[in-house]
Coordinates of C-alpha atoms in Angstrom, one line a residue:
M1 CA 6.4 10.5 45.1
S2 CA 8.3 7.6 43.8
E3 CA 8.3 6.1 40.4
T4 CA 5.0 4.2 39.1
V5 CA 4.9 1.7 36.6
G6 CA 3.1 4.5 34.2
D7 CA 6.4 7.0 35.2
F8 CA 8.5 4.5 33.9
L9 CA 6.3 2.9 31.1
L10 CA 6.6 6.4 29.3
K11 CA 10.4 7.0 30.0
R12 CA 11.0 3.6 28.1
L13 CA 9.0 4.7 25.3
S14 CA 10.9 7.7 25.1
E15 CA 14.0 6.0 25.8
W16 CA 13.3 4.2 22.2
G17 CA 12.8 7.3 20.9
V18 CA 8.9 7.2 20.6
K19 CA 8.0 11.1 20.4
R20 CA 4.2 10.5 21.0
V21 CA 1.6 8.8 21.5
Y22 CA -1.9 8.2 20.2
G23 CA -5.0 7.5 22.5
Y24 CA -7.7 8.2 24.4
P25 CA -8.5 7.8 28.3
G26 CA -10.0 5.5 30.6
D27 CA -10.2 4.6 33.9
G28 CA -8.5 1.4 33.3
I29 CA -5.2 3.6 31.9
N30 CA -5.8 6.2 34.5
G31 CA -2.0 5.3 35.9
I32 CA -0.5 5.7 32.8
I33 CA -2.5 8.8 31.6
G34 CA -1.8 10.4 35.3
A35 CA 1.7 9.5 34.5
F36 CA 1.5 12.0 31.2
E37 CA 0.3 14.5 33.0
R38 CA 3.3 14.4 35.8
A39 CA 5.7 14.2 32.4
R40 CA 4.4 17.7 31.1
R41 CA 4.5 19.6 34.8
D42 CA 8.1 18.6 34.9
G43 CA 8.4 19.5 31.6
H44 CA 9.8 16.8 29.7
G45 CA 8.2 13.5 28.2
L46 CA 6.4 12.1 25.5
E47 CA 3.4 14.1 23.9
F48 CA -0.1 12.8 24.1
V49 CA -2.5 12.9 21.2
Q50 CA -5.8 12.8 22.3
V51 CA -8.2 11.8 19.7
R52 CA -11.9 11.2 18.9
H53 CA -12.0 7.5 18.9
E54 CA -10.0 4.9 19.5
E55 CA -10.0 3.2 16.4
M56 CA -7.8 6.9 14.7
A57 CA -5.5 6.5 17.3
A58 CA -4.9 3.0 16.1
F59 CA -5.2 5.2 12.6
M60 CA -2.6 7.6 13.7
A61 CA 0.2 5.4 14.8
C62 CA 0.2 3.3 11.3
G63 CA 0.1 6.8 9.5
H64 CA 2.6 8.1 11.6
A65 CA 5.0 4.8 11.3
K66 CA 4.3 4.9 6.9
F67 CA 5.3 8.5 7.2
T68 CA 8.2 8.5 9.8
D69 CA 9.9 4.8 9.7
E70 CA 9.6 4.8 12.8
V71 CA 7.4 3.0 15.6
G72 CA 3.7 3.9 16.1
V73 CA 2.6 3.9 19.5
C74 CA -1.5 4.4 20.1
L75 CA -3.0 3.9 23.9
A76 CA -6.2 2.4 24.9
T77 CA -8.2 1.6 28.3
S78 CA -9.5 -1.8 28.9
G79 CA -12.6 -3.1 27.5
P80 CA -14.5 -1.1 25.2
G81 CA -11.4 1.3 24.3
A82 CA -9.1 -2.1 23.4
I83 CA -11.9 -3.2 21.1
H84 CA -12.0 0.0 19.4
L85 CA -8.6 -0.3 18.1
L86 CA -8.8 -3.5 16.1
N87 CA -9.1 -2.1 13.0
G88 CA -6.7 0.1 13.0
L89 CA -4.2 -2.0 14.1
Y90 CA -5.5 -4.5 11.7
D91 CA -4.4 -2.2 8.8
A92 CA -0.7 -1.7 10.4
Q93 CA -0.5 -5.5 10.3
M94 CA -1.6 -6.1 6.9
D95 CA 0.6 -3.3 5.8
H96 CA 3.8 -4.7 7.8
T97 CA 4.0 -1.3 9.5
P98 CA 5.4 -1.0 12.8
V99 CA 3.2 -0.6 15.5
V100 CA 2.7 -1.3 19.5
A101 CA -0.5 -1.0 21.4
I102 CA -0.9 0.0 25.1
V103 CA -3.7 -1.2 26.8
G104 CA -5.0 -1.0 30.2
Q105 CA -7.0 -4.1 31.5
Q106 CA -8.8 -4.4 35.5
A107 CA -7.1 -5.1 38.1
R108 CA -5.3 -8.8 38.7
A109 CA -7.9 -9.7 41.3
A110 CA -10.6 -9.1 39.3
I111 CA -9.6 -11.1 36.2
G112 CA -11.5 -14.6 35.6
G113 CA -14.0 -13.2 37.7
S114 CA -16.9 -11.3 34.7
Y115 CA -15.8 -8.3 36.2
Q116 CA -17.3 -5.1 34.4
Q117 CA -15.4 -4.4 30.9
E118 CA -13.0 -7.4 31.7
V119 CA -12.5 -9.0 28.8
D120 CA -9.6 -11.7 27.6
L121 CA -7.2 -9.4 25.9
L122 CA -4.9 -11.6 25.1
S123 CA -7.6 -13.6 23.1
L124 CA -8.4 -10.6 21.1
F125 CA -4.9 -9.2 20.5
K126 CA -3.8 -12.7 19.9
D127 CA -4.1 -12.8 16.1
V128 CA -3.3 -8.6 15.0
A129 CA -0.2 -8.8 17.3
R130 CA 0.1 -12.5 17.0
H131 CA 4.2 -12.2 17.0
Y132 CA 4.0 -10.6 21.0
V133 CA 1.1 -9.9 23.3
Y134 CA 2.0 -10.1 27.1
M135 CA 0.4 -9.0 30.1
A136 CA 2.3 -7.4 33.1
S137 CA 1.1 -9.3 36.2
V138 CA 4.2 -7.4 38.2
P139 CA 6.3 -3.8 38.0
A140 CA 9.9 -5.9 37.1
Q141 CA 8.1 -7.5 33.8
M142 CA 7.7 -3.9 32.6
R143 CA 11.5 -3.0 31.0
H144 CA 11.5 -6.4 28.9
L145 CA 7.8 -6.1 28.0
I146 CA 8.3 -2.4 26.7
D147 CA 11.7 -3.4 25.0
R148 CA 10.8 -6.7 23.3
A149 CA 7.4 -5.2 22.0
V150 CA 9.5 -2.2 20.4
R151 CA 12.0 -4.2 19.2
I152 CA 9.9 -6.6 17.3
A153 CA 7.3 -4.1 15.9
R154 CA 10.5 -2.4 14.4
T155 CA 12.2 -6.2 13.3
E156 CA 9.0 -7.7 11.5
R157 CA 7.4 -4.9 10.8
T158 CA 4.6 -5.6 12.8
V159 CA 2.0 -5.2 15.2
T160 CA 2.7 -5.6 19.3
C161 CA 0.6 -5.2 22.4
I162 CA 1.2 -4.3 26.3
I163 CA -2.0 -5.2 28.3
V164 CA -1.0 -3.3 31.9
P165 CA -3.8 -4.1 34.2
N166 CA -4.7 -0.9 36.0
D167 CA -3.3 -1.9 39.6
V168 CA 0.0 -2.9 37.9
Q169 CA 0.2 1.3 36.6
E170 CA 0.0 2.8 40.5
L171 CA 2.6 0.2 42.0
D172 CA 6.5 1.5 42.5
A173 CA 8.6 0.7 38.9
V174 CA 11.2 -1.8 38.9
E175 CA 13.9 0.2 36.6
E176 CA 16.0 -2.4 37.2
P177 CA 15.2 -6.0 38.1
K178 CA 16.3 -7.9 40.7
R179 CA 19.1 -10.4 39.3
A180 CA 18.3 -14.1 40.6
H181 CA 17.1 -16.7 38.5
G182 CA 13.4 -15.9 36.5
T183 CA 14.8 -12.1 36.0
I184 CA 15.2 -10.8 32.6
H185 CA 17.2 -7.7 31.8
S186 CA 16.8 -6.1 28.6
G187 CA 18.3 -3.2 26.8
T188 CA 17.4 -0.2 24.3
D189 CA 19.8 -0.9 21.5
Y190 CA 18.7 -1.5 17.7
S191 CA 20.2 -1.0 14.2
Q192 CA 18.7 -2.3 11.9
P193 CA 20.7 -4.7 9.8
R194 CA 21.9 -5.0 6.0
V195 CA 20.5 -7.7 4.4
I196 CA 21.6 -8.5 0.7
P197 CA 21.2 -11.9 -1.2
A198 CA 24.7 -14.9 -1.6
E199 CA 26.6 -13.6 -4.4
A200 CA 25.8 -16.8 -6.0
D201 CA 21.5 -16.1 -5.8
L202 CA 22.4 -12.8 -7.3
E203 CA 24.0 -14.0 -10.3
R204 CA 20.6 -16.6 -10.7
A205 CA 18.7 -13.7 -10.7
A206 CA 21.1 -11.5 -12.9
S207 CA 20.9 -14.0 -15.5
V208 CA 17.0 -14.3 -15.8
L209 CA 17.3 -10.4 -16.5
N210 CA 19.8 -10.6 -18.0
G211 CA 17.9 -13.3 -20.7
G212 CA 14.8 -11.3 -20.9
K213 CA 13.7 -9.7 -24.0
K214 CA 10.5 -7.5 -22.8
V215 CA 11.5 -6.5 -18.7
A216 CA 8.6 -5.4 -16.6
M217 CA 9.0 -4.4 -13.2
L218 CA 6.5 -4.3 -10.1
V219 CA 7.5 -2.5 -6.9
G220 CA 5.7 -1.5 -3.8
A221 CA 6.1 0.1 -0.4
G222 CA 9.5 -1.7 0.2
A223 CA 11.1 0.3 -3.0
L224 CA 10.1 3.4 -1.1
H225 CA 14.0 3.9 -0.1
A226 CA 15.4 2.5 -3.2
A227 CA 14.5 5.0 -6.0
D228 CA 17.9 5.5 -7.1
E229 CA 18.1 2.0 -7.6
V230 CA 14.9 1.1 -9.6
M231 CA 16.0 3.8 -11.6
E232 CA 18.8 2.5 -12.7
I233 CA 18.0 -1.2 -13.3
A234 CA 15.2 0.3 -15.4
D235 CA 17.0 1.9 -17.5
L236 CA 19.9 -1.1 -17.7
L237 CA 17.0 -3.7 -18.7
G238 CA 15.2 -1.0 -20.8
A239 CA 12.1 -1.8 -18.7
G240 CA 9.3 0.0 -17.6
V241 CA 7.7 0.2 -14.1
A242 CA 4.9 -0.2 -12.6
K243 CA 4.2 0.6 -8.9
A244 CA 1.4 -1.1 -6.5
L245 CA -0.6 1.5 -4.7
L246 CA 1.3 1.4 -0.9
G247 CA 4.6 2.1 -3.9
K248 CA 2.9 5.2 -5.4
A249 CA 5.3 7.3 -4.3
A250 CA 8.8 5.2 -5.0
L251 CA 8.9 6.3 -8.2
P252 CA 8.0 10.1 -9.8
D253 CA 5.1 9.9 -12.0
D254 CA 6.9 12.1 -14.5
L255 CA 9.2 9.8 -15.7
P256 CA 8.5 8.2 -19.2
Y257 CA 8.7 4.8 -18.5
V258 CA 6.7 5.0 -15.3
T259 CA 3.2 2.9 -16.2
G260 CA 1.6 4.0 -13.2
A261 CA -0.8 2.1 -10.7
I262 CA -1.4 -1.8 -11.7
G263 CA -4.7 -3.9 -10.6
L264 CA -8.8 -2.9 -10.5
L265 CA -7.5 1.1 -10.0
G266 CA -4.6 0.8 -12.6
T267 CA -4.0 1.9 -15.8
K268 CA -3.8 0.8 -19.1
P269 CA 0.1 0.7 -19.9
S270 CA 0.1 -1.5 -16.5
Q271 CA -1.9 -3.7 -17.8
A272 CA -0.7 -4.2 -21.5
M273 CA 2.9 -3.9 -20.2
M274 CA 1.8 -7.3 -17.7
S275 CA 0.9 -8.8 -20.8
G276 CA 3.5 -8.5 -23.2
C277 CA 6.5 -9.2 -21.3
D278 CA 8.3 -12.0 -21.4
T279 CA 10.3 -11.4 -17.8
L280 CA 9.0 -10.0 -14.4
L281 CA 10.9 -7.8 -11.7
M282 CA 9.2 -7.7 -8.8
V283 CA 10.9 -5.6 -5.8
G284 CA 9.2 -4.9 -2.4
T285 CA 5.4 -5.9 -3.0
S286 CA 2.5 -8.1 -2.4
F287 CA 0.6 -6.9 -4.8
P288 CA -2.3 -9.3 -3.8
Y289 CA -4.5 -9.4 -7.6
S290 CA -2.6 -12.5 -9.7
E291 CA -4.4 -12.1 -12.4
F292 CA -3.3 -8.7 -13.1
L293 CA 0.4 -9.7 -14.0
P294 CA 1.8 -11.8 -16.3
E295 CA 0.1 -15.5 -17.5
E296 CA 1.8 -18.0 -15.4
G297 CA 4.7 -19.7 -17.8
Q298 CA 4.4 -16.2 -20.1
A299 CA 7.1 -14.8 -18.2
R300 CA 10.1 -16.2 -16.0
G301 CA 10.6 -13.8 -12.7
V302 CA 12.1 -12.7 -10.0
Q303 CA 11.4 -11.5 -6.6
I304 CA 13.0 -9.4 -3.9
D305 CA 11.5 -8.8 -0.6
I306 CA 12.8 -7.9 3.3
D307 CA 10.3 -10.5 4.1
G308 CA 10.9 -14.3 2.8
S309 CA 7.4 -15.6 4.0
M310 CA 6.2 -13.0 1.2
L311 CA 8.4 -14.7 -2.0
G312 CA 7.2 -16.1 -4.6
I313 CA 3.3 -17.0 -3.2
R314 CA 1.6 -14.2 -6.2
Y315 CA 3.7 -15.5 -8.9
P316 CA 5.8 -18.7 -9.9
T317 CA 9.3 -16.6 -9.3
E318 CA 12.5 -19.2 -10.2
V319 CA 14.8 -16.6 -8.1
N320 CA 13.6 -15.4 -4.6
L321 CA 15.8 -13.2 -2.7
V322 CA 15.5 -11.8 0.6
G323 CA 17.3 -8.7 1.4
D324 CA 16.4 -5.3 1.5
S325 CA 15.3 -3.6 -1.6
A326 CA 17.8 -0.6 -2.5
E327 CA 20.8 -2.6 -1.0
T328 CA 19.8 -5.8 -2.9
L329 CA 19.7 -3.7 -6.2
R330 CA 22.8 -2.0 -5.8
A331 CA 24.1 -5.7 -5.3
M332 CA 22.9 -6.8 -8.7
I333 CA 23.5 -4.1 -10.9
P334 CA 27.4 -5.1 -11.9
Y335 CA 26.0 -8.5 -12.9
L336 CA 23.4 -6.9 -15.3
K337 CA 24.4 -6.8 -18.8
R338 CA 22.6 -3.2 -20.9
K339 CA 20.2 -3.9 -23.5
E340 CA 20.8 -2.4 -26.4
D341 CA 17.6 -3.0 -27.9
R342 CA 15.4 -0.5 -26.5
S343 CA 12.2 -1.3 -28.5
W344 CA 10.6 -2.5 -26.1
R345 CA 11.0 0.3 -23.5
E346 CA 10.1 2.6 -26.1
T347 CA 6.4 1.0 -27.0
I348 CA 6.4 1.6 -22.7
E349 CA 6.7 4.8 -23.3
K350 CA 4.8 5.5 -26.3
E351 CA 1.7 3.6 -24.2
V352 CA 2.2 6.1 -21.2
E353 CA 2.7 9.1 -23.3
E354 CA -0.3 7.8 -24.3
W355 CA -2.3 7.2 -21.6
W356 CA -1.4 10.6 -20.2
R357 CA -3.7 12.0 -23.0
V358 CA -6.8 10.2 -22.2
L359 CA -6.8 10.8 -18.2
E360 CA -6.5 14.4 -19.4
A361 CA -9.1 14.1 -21.7
R362 CA -11.3 11.8 -19.2
A363 CA -10.9 14.4 -16.3
M364 CA -11.8 17.6 -18.7
N365 CA -15.4 15.9 -19.5
E366 CA -18.1 17.1 -18.4
A367 CA -19.9 16.0 -15.9
N368 CA -22.9 16.6 -13.3
P369 CA -21.9 19.1 -11.6
I370 CA -18.0 18.4 -11.1
N371 CA -16.0 14.9 -13.0
P372 CA -14.2 13.9 -10.0
Q373 CA -11.0 13.7 -12.2
R374 CA -10.9 16.9 -12.2
L375 CA -10.4 17.1 -9.1
F376 CA -7.1 15.3 -8.9
W377 CA -6.0 16.2 -12.5
E378 CA -5.6 20.3 -11.5
L379 CA -4.2 19.5 -8.4
S380 CA -1.4 17.5 -9.5
P381 CA 0.7 20.3 -11.0
R382 CA -0.2 22.6 -8.0
L383 CA 1.1 20.0 -5.5
P384 CA 3.4 21.6 -3.3
H385 CA 7.2 20.1 -3.4
D386 CA 7.1 18.4 -0.2
C387 CA 3.8 17.3 0.4
I388 CA 2.1 14.5 2.0
L389 CA -0.8 12.9 0.6
A390 CA -3.4 10.3 2.0
A391 CA -6.5 8.8 0.3
D392 CA -9.0 6.5 1.7
S393 CA -10.6 3.6 0.4
G394 CA -13.3 4.0 -2.1
S395 CA -13.5 5.7 -5.7
A396 CA -11.4 8.5 -4.1
A397 CA -8.6 5.9 -4.1
N398 CA -8.9 5.4 -8.0
W399 CA -8.5 9.1 -9.0
F400 CA -5.7 9.1 -6.3
A401 CA -4.3 6.1 -8.3
R402 CA -4.6 6.9 -11.7
D403 CA -4.9 11.3 -12.1
I404 CA -1.9 12.3 -9.3
K405 CA 1.6 12.7 -10.7
I406 CA 3.8 12.2 -8.0
R407 CA 7.2 13.6 -7.7
R408 CA 10.3 13.4 -5.8
G409 CA 10.7 14.1 -2.5
M410 CA 6.1 13.9 -1.7
M411 CA 5.1 11.1 0.2
A412 CA 1.6 9.1 0.1
S413 CA 0.1 6.5 1.2
L414 CA -3.6 4.6 2.3
S415 CA -4.9 1.9 3.3
G416 CA -3.5 -1.0 0.8
N417 CA -3.9 -4.5 1.9
L418 CA -7.2 -3.9 4.1
A419 CA -8.1 -1.7 2.0
T420 CA -10.3 0.4 5.4
M421 CA -12.7 3.0 5.1
G422 CA -11.9 5.7 7.2
C423 CA -7.6 6.2 7.2
G424 CA -7.5 9.2 4.9
V425 CA -7.6 11.9 7.9
P426 CA -6.2 10.6 10.6
Y427 CA -3.5 9.5 8.2
A428 CA -2.9 12.8 7.4
I429 CA -3.0 14.1 11.3
A430 CA -0.4 12.1 11.9
S431 CA 1.4 13.6 9.2
K432 CA 1.5 17.0 10.0
F433 CA 2.6 15.6 14.3
A434 CA 5.7 14.0 12.5
H435 CA 6.2 16.6 9.3
P436 CA 4.9 19.7 11.0
Q437 CA 6.7 21.6 8.3
R438 CA 5.1 20.0 5.4
P439 CA 1.9 20.3 3.4
A440 CA -0.9 17.2 3.9
I441 CA -3.9 16.5 1.7
A442 CA -6.2 14.1 2.2
F443 CA -8.7 12.4 -0.5
V444 CA -11.5 11.4 1.1
G445 CA -15.1 10.1 -0.3
D446 CA -18.0 11.4 1.8
G447 CA -18.9 8.0 3.1
A448 CA -15.5 7.9 4.6
M449 CA -16.1 11.6 5.8
Q450 CA -19.1 10.6 7.7
M451 CA -17.8 7.8 8.9
N452 CA -14.3 9.0 10.8
G453 CA -13.3 11.8 8.5
N454 CA -15.5 14.7 10.5
N455 CA -14.8 13.2 14.4
G456 CA -10.9 13.6 12.8
L457 CA -11.5 17.2 11.6
I458 CA -12.4 18.4 16.0
T459 CA -8.6 16.8 15.9
V460 CA -7.7 18.9 13.3
S461 CA -9.4 22.0 15.4
K462 CA -7.4 21.6 18.8
Y463 CA -4.1 20.9 17.5
W464 CA -3.0 23.0 14.2
R465 CA -2.0 25.7 15.9
K466 CA 0.9 24.1 16.8
W467 CA 1.8 22.7 13.2
S468 CA 4.5 25.2 11.6
D469 CA 2.8 25.4 8.6
P470 CA -0.9 24.9 9.1
R471 CA -2.2 23.7 6.1
L472 CA -3.8 19.8 6.1
I473 CA -6.5 20.1 3.4
V474 CA -8.7 17.4 2.9
L475 CA -10.6 17.0 -0.3
V476 CA -14.3 15.4 0.2
L477 CA -15.8 13.9 -2.6
H478 CA -19.6 15.1 -2.0
N479 CA -21.7 12.6 -4.4
N480 CA -24.3 11.2 -1.6
D481 CA -23.4 8.0 -2.8
L482 CA -21.5 4.8 -1.7
N483 CA -19.5 5.2 -4.6
Q484 CA -17.1 2.5 -5.0
V485 CA -19.2 0.0 -3.7
T486 CA -21.7 1.3 -6.1
W487 CA -19.8 0.8 -9.2
E488 CA -18.4 -2.8 -7.6
Q489 CA -22.4 -3.9 -7.6
R490 CA -22.6 -3.1 -10.7
V491 CA -19.5 -4.6 -12.7
L492 CA -18.8 -7.4 -10.2
A493 CA -22.3 -8.8 -9.4
G494 CA -24.6 -7.5 -12.1
D495 CA -26.6 -5.3 -9.8
P496 CA -27.9 -2.3 -10.0
K497 CA -27.4 0.2 -7.9
F498 CA -29.4 -0.4 -4.1
E499 CA -30.2 2.8 -2.8
C500 CA -31.2 1.9 0.2
S501 CA -27.7 0.6 0.9
Q502 CA -25.8 3.2 -1.1
N503 CA -27.7 6.3 -0.6
L504 CA -25.8 8.9 2.0
P505 CA -27.2 12.0 3.8
D506 CA -26.6 15.1 2.5
F507 CA -24.3 17.3 4.8
S508 CA -22.4 20.6 4.5
Y509 CA -18.8 19.3 4.8
A510 CA -17.7 22.8 4.4
K511 CA -19.8 24.6 6.9
Y512 CA -19.1 22.1 9.2
A513 CA -15.7 22.4 9.0
E514 CA -16.4 26.6 9.4
S515 CA -18.1 25.6 12.5
L516 CA -14.9 24.7 14.0
G517 CA -12.8 27.3 13.1
L518 CA -11.3 26.2 10.0
E519 CA -12.1 26.9 6.5
G520 CA -14.7 25.6 4.2
I521 CA -14.6 25.9 0.5
L522 CA -17.9 24.6 -1.3
V523 CA -17.1 23.7 -5.4
D524 CA -19.7 22.7 -7.2
T525 CA -18.8 24.3 -10.7
P526 CA -15.9 23.1 -12.8
D527 CA -14.4 26.5 -13.0
A528 CA -14.3 26.6 -9.2
I529 CA -11.8 23.7 -9.2
G530 CA -8.5 25.7 -10.1
P531 CA -9.1 28.6 -7.4
A532 CA -10.3 26.6 -4.6
W533 CA -6.5 24.1 -5.1
D534 CA -4.9 28.0 -5.2
Q535 CA -7.2 29.3 -2.0
A536 CA -7.0 26.3 -0.2
L537 CA -3.1 25.6 -0.3
A538 CA -2.5 29.8 0.5
A539 CA -4.7 28.9 4.0
A540 CA -3.2 29.9 7.2
R541 CA -5.1 27.6 8.9
P542 CA -7.1 24.0 7.4
V543 CA -9.0 23.7 5.1
V544 CA -11.9 21.3 3.5
I545 CA -13.0 21.6 -0.4
D546 CA -16.1 20.2 -0.4
A547 CA -16.8 18.8 -4.0
I548 CA -19.8 18.5 -5.1
T549 CA -18.9 15.4 -7.8
D550 CA -20.9 13.6 -10.4
P551 CA -21.4 9.7 -8.9
D552 CA -21.7 8.6 -12.6
V553 CA -18.4 8.9 -13.5
P554 CA -17.1 5.3 -13.7
P555 CA -13.5 4.6 -12.3
L556 CA -13.3 1.4 -14.7
P557 CA -10.9 -1.2 -14.5
P558 CA -7.6 -0.7 -17.2
H559 CA -9.2 -4.0 -19.3
I560 CA -12.5 -4.7 -18.7
T561 CA -13.5 -8.8 -19.6
F562 CA -16.3 -10.0 -20.5
D563 CA -17.7 -11.0 -17.3
Q564 CA -17.7 -7.6 -16.1
A565 CA -19.6 -6.2 -19.1
K566 CA -22.0 -9.0 -19.2
A567 CA -22.7 -7.9 -15.8
Y568 CA -22.3 -3.8 -15.9
A569 CA -24.9 -5.0 -19.0
T570 CA -26.5 -7.0 -16.8
A571 CA -27.3 -4.3 -13.8
L572 CA -28.3 -2.0 -16.4
F573 CA -31.1 -4.2 -17.9
K574 CA -32.2 -4.7 -14.2
G575 CA -33.2 -1.1 -14.1
D576 CA -30.1 1.1 -12.5
P577 CA -31.5 4.3 -10.7
N578 CA -29.2 6.6 -12.5
E579 CA -28.7 5.1 -15.5
R580 CA -29.4 7.2 -18.4
G581 CA -26.2 9.2 -16.5
I582 CA -24.2 5.8 -16.2
I583 CA -24.6 5.0 -19.6
R584 CA -23.7 8.9 -21.2
Q585 CA -20.5 9.4 -18.8
T586 CA -19.7 5.4 -20.0
F587 CA -19.4 6.3 -23.3
R588 CA -17.5 9.7 -23.1
E589 CA -14.8 7.8 -20.8
M590 CA -14.8 5.2 -23.7
V591 CA -14.3 7.7 -26.5
D592 CA -11.6 9.4 -24.6
A593 CA -10.0 5.4 -24.5
I594 CA -9.7 6.0 -28.5
L595 CA -9.4 9.5 -29.4
P596 CA -7.8 11.2 -26.6
H597 CA -6.6 14.1 -28.8
R598 CA -10.0 15.5 -28.9
N599 CA -10.8 19.0 -27.8

């Protein structure tokens, strides 16, 4: 049998270094699925990872890219399958993550005829894959379509899409297009550029930073490979360093000047530092909430980002440097002067030290039955040195952001800019395929678990025996409440909990895990938390920890504004169904902020 377009597509992806494709079959991609089977039969080719839903294929491709710095690839059939990819692809696009989506389409002769499952895929993907989305019409196109989709995804750190009609997939491949007018002859080589600002601009930036007395740094995902440079700059400038959530793993949390997260899910030291600084250095971050940055006019600013379009849009920074974070910081170091007055740094370190005591006191507060913060607090010292952490959106992200102490060598991520539910378990699964020798832990609320996580466990049950280290742990915060939205209704809108929309059906996540051949651990008392983590981390198979948590423990922002306090009081005045519990837990949280040393 001669090589088909489907065969060539997989071979060309392999030449680009792609190792696996996350997808779900359908008749719109039969020619590509058949190519996977032929490659498997011949003992070579890409791995096909079968997911339970195309959305999770896109999430896994995104997670793969985040945890490897490689291009993630997902595959879906035409029509409904292609549509299902969109949420996960937007997650990748908005977090500047390279993903290539390959989707089927009806036969060319049927397009435009209102055929079954015919969707205008070029229009559908035009926004999420705006840098590159094209449909193959003839086999001679496939080489340059694949080459450009992968290269553009890597270069622009974005989503690209190739649409392949099902009849084209079965045609004979054209590996080398005929040399003629109108043909394209592309190649696969790609080298990462070294991007550094001009010397004059480095000097301008250094002048601003040298002139500041109270320097604050904010780092994001763009600083994940610049830890040494960030630490050296922070030492020279006597600065504190806050982290956007996508940059959680950029610096270890045990550094005394690292103030932790920023924003609604942030810390008091980060808020105090931003409120008191006179100079701001932002590195590799597009943190969106300007109200948590210094007030306009309060601080001079310098920003570094590889993408020039993201500069100067969150704060009116006066020096904007286009460049790789590590390279740019390294080039800037010779122009910086060490600050001899360390009083600003000492103030930050005292704030950080006190904040960790506050968090410990809050984590140890009684709750009904379990304080969710304590689950994260007790895990931190037990984290394996090379673990990979994935947090879903919701209240789990609050406690992940504040209570988990990241150490060097760990990786961590979540849906940063889209903040979509349902990504936690797929991210963790992708991390195990990419790094089968490393333990992975997903933090998931019961809402996200019912949305995607339970189905994701079926995928885990299918594949876990292939992983050299079988440890994949899913912590489920089981409170039968869409907790983050419930608190947002109270604090932002001044409305009491609307039980019709917020209450979730009860479900035994531990027993469900056991039904799949995984290990399930029910935790319903505080004393069981530590032993549960020890058992899960020593297990010889994936584990679900089903933790019964108190929905009334408030995820308080680092600074409560008058409007937030007013809305909160209004929600209680209107008669919140959990009124007594949330008053009791809020009082305990606020006492701990004042008296964190108490027993």
